[in-house]
PDB file of C-alpha atoms in Angstrom:
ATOM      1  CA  UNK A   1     119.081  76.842  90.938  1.00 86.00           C
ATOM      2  CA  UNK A   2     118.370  80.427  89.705  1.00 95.00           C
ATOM      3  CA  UNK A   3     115.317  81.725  88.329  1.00 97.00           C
ATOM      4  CA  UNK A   4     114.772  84.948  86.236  1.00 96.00           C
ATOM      5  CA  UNK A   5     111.493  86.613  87.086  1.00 96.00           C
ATOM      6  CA  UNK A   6     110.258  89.530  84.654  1.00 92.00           C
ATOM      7  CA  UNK A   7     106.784  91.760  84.752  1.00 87.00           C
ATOM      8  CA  UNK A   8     106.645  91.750  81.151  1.00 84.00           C
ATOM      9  CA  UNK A   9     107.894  95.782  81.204  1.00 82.00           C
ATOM     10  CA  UNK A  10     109.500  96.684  77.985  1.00 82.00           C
ATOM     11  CA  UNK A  11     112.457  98.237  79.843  1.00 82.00           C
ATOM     12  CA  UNK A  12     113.393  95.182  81.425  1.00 87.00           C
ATOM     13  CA  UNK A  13     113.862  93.681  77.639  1.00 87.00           C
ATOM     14  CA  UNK A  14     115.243  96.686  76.578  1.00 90.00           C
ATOM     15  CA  UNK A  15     117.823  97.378  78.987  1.00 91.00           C
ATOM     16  CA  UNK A  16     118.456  93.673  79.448  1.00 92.00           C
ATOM     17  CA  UNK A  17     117.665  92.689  83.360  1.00 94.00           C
ATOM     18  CA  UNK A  18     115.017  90.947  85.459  1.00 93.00           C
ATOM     19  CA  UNK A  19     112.636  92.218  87.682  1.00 95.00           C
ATOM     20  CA  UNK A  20     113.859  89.623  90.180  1.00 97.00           C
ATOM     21  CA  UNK A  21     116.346  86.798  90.132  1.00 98.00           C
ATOM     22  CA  UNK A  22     116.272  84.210  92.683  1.00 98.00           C
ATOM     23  CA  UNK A  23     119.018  82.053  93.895  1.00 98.00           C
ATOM     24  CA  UNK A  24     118.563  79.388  96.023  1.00 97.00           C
ATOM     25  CA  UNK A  25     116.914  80.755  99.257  1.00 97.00           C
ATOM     26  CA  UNK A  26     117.946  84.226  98.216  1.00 98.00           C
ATOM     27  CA  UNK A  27     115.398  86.605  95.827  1.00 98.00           C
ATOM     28  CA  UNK A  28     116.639  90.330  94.585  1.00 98.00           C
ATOM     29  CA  UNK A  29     114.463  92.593  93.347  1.00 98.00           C
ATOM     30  CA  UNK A  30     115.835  95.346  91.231  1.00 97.00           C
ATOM     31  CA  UNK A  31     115.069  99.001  91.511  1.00 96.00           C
ATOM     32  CA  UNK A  32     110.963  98.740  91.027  1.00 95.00           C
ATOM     33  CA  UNK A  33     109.618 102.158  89.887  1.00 95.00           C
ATOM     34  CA  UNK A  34     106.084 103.174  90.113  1.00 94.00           C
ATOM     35  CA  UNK A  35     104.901 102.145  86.361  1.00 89.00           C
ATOM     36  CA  UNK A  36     101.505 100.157  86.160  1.00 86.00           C
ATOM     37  CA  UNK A  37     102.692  97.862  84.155  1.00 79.00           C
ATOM     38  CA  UNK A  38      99.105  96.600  83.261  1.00 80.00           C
ATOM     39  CA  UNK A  39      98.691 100.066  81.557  1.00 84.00           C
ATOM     40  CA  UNK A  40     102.627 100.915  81.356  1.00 82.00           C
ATOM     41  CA  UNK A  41     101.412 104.493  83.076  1.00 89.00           C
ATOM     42  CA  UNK A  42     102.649 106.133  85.905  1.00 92.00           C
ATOM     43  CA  UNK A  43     100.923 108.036  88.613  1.00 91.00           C
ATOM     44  CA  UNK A  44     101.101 110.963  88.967  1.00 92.00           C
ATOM     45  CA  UNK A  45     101.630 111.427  93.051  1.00 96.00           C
ATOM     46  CA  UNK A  46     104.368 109.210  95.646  1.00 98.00           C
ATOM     47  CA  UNK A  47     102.106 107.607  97.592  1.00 97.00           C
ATOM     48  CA  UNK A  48     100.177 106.303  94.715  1.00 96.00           C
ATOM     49  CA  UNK A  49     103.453 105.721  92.941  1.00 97.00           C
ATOM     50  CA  UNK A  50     104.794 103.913  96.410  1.00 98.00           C
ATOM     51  CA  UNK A  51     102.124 101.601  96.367  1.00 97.00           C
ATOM     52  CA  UNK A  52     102.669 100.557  92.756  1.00 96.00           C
ATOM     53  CA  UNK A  53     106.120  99.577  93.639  1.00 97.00           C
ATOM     54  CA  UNK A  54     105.195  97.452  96.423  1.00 98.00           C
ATOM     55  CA  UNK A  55     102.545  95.735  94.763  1.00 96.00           C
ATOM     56  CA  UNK A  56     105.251  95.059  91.628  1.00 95.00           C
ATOM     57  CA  UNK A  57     107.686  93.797  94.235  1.00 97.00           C
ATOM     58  CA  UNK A  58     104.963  91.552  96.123  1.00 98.00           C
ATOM     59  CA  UNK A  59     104.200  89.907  92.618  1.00 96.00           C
ATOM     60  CA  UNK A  60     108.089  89.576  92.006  1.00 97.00           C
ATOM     61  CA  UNK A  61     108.459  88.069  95.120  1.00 98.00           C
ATOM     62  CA  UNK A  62     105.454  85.766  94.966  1.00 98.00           C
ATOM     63  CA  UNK A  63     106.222  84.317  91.360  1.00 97.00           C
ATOM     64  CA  UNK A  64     110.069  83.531  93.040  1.00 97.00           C
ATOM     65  CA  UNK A  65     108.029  81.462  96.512  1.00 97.00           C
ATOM     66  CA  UNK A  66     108.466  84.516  98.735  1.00 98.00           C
ATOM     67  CA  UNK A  67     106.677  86.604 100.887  1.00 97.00           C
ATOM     68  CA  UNK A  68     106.841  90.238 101.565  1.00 98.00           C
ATOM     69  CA  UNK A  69     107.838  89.025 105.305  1.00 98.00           C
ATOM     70  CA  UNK A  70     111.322  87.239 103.782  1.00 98.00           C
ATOM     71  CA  UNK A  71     112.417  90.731 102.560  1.00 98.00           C
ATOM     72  CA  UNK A  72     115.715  91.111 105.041  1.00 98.00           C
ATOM     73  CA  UNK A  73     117.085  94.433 102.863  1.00 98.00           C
ATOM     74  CA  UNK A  74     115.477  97.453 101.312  1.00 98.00           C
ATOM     75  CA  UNK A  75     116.775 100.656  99.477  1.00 98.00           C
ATOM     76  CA  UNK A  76     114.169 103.643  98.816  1.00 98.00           C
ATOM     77  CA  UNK A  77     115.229 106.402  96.415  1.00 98.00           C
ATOM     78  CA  UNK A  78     113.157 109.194  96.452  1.00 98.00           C
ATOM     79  CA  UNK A  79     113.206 112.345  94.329  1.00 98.00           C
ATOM     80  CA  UNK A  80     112.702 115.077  97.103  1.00 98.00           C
ATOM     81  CA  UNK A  81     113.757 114.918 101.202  1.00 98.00           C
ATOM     82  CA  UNK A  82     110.016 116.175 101.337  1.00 98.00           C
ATOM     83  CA  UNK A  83     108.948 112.439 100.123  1.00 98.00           C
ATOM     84  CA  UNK A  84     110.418 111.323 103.686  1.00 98.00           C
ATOM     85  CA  UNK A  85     107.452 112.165 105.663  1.00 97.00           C
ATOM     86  CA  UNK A  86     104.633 111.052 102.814  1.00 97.00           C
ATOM     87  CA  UNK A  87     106.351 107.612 101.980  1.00 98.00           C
ATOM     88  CA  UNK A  88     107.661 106.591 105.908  1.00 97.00           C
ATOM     89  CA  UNK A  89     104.101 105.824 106.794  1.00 98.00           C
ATOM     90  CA  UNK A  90     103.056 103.737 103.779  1.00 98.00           C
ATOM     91  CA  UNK A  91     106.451 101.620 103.972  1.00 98.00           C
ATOM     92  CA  UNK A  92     105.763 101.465 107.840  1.00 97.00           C
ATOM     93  CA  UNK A  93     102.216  99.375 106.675  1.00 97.00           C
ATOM     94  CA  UNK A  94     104.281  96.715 104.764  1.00 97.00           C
ATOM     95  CA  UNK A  95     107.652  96.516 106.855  1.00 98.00           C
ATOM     96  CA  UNK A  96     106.781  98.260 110.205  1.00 97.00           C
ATOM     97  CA  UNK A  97     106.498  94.257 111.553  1.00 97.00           C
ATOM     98  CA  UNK A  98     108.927  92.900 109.055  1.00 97.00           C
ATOM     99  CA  UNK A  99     111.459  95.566 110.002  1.00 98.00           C
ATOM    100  CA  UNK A 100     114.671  95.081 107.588  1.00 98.00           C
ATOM    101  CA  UNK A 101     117.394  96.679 107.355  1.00 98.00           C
ATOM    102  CA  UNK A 102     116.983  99.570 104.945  1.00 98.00           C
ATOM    103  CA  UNK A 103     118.343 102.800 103.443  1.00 98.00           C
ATOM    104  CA  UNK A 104     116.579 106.041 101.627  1.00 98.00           C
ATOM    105  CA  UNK A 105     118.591 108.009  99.460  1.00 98.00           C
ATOM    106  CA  UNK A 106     117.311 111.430  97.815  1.00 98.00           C
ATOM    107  CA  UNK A 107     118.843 111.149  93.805  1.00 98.00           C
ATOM    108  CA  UNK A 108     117.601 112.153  90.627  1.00 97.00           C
ATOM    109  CA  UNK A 109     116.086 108.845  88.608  1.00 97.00           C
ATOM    110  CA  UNK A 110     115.877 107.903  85.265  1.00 92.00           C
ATOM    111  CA  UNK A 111     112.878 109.680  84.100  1.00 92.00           C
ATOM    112  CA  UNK A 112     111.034 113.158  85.204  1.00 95.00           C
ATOM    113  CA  UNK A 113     108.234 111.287  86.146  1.00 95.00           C
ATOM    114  CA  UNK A 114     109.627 108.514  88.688  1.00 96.00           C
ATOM    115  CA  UNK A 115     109.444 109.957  92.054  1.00 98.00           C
ATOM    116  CA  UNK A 116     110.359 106.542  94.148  1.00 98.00           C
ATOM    117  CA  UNK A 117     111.972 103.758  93.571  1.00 98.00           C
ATOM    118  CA  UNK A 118     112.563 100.554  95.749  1.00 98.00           C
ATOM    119  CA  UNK A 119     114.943  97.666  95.755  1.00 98.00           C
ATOM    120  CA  UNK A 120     114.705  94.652  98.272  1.00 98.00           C
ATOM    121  CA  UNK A 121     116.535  91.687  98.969  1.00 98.00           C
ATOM    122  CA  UNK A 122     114.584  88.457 100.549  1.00 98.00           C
ATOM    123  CA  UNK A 123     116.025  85.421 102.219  1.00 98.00           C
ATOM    124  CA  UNK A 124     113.660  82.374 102.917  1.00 97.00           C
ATOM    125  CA  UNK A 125     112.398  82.138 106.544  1.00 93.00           C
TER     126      UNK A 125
END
């Protein structure tokens, strides 16, 4: 059974994805940027940006019947190596116990004003 999951952001009509698709026991959550999607604004600083895209992703994951705690897989792309040491600690508060496998890549992103952006992958405990 698959089931599309979507925020209600614009872009994901426009450029013709889902915020999350799950698949049986399996839930992937695309690249979540840190857009308030209640006010479609972003903030203006990574950590506050960081903690928009976690709280998008928790939603995601909830609406698919998972828990932050399934997520087995996480990318981080960040817009400057100095992000390492501001965004390691607030990740550390949501996976520090969960603890999966993950990778952080420094690359430009789509817009001038996305400094983070984070993709996980969650398998059903």
């Amino acid at each position: 059974m698959r089931k599309l999951i979507s925020t209600g952001s614009p872009f994901e009509k426009a450029a013709g994805y889902s915020r999350a698709v799950v698949q049986g026991d399996w839930c992937f959550v695309s690249g979540t940027t840190g857009y308030d999607y209640a006010t479609m604004s972003m903030s203006e600083t990574v950590e506050a940006q960081t903690r928009n895209c976690l709280a998008t992703i928790a939603e995601a994951l909830q609406d698919g019947g998972f828990e932050m705690a399934d997520v087995v897989r996480a990318h981080y792309y960040i817009t400057d190596a100095a992000f390492v040491d501001i965004v390691f600690p607030l990740l550390g508060e949501v996976f520090g116990d969960i603890r999966p496998a993950a990778t952080m890549i420094v690359c430009q992103l789509n817009k001038p004003e996305m400094e983070i952006e984070i993709e996980v992958t969650a398998l059903k405990r």
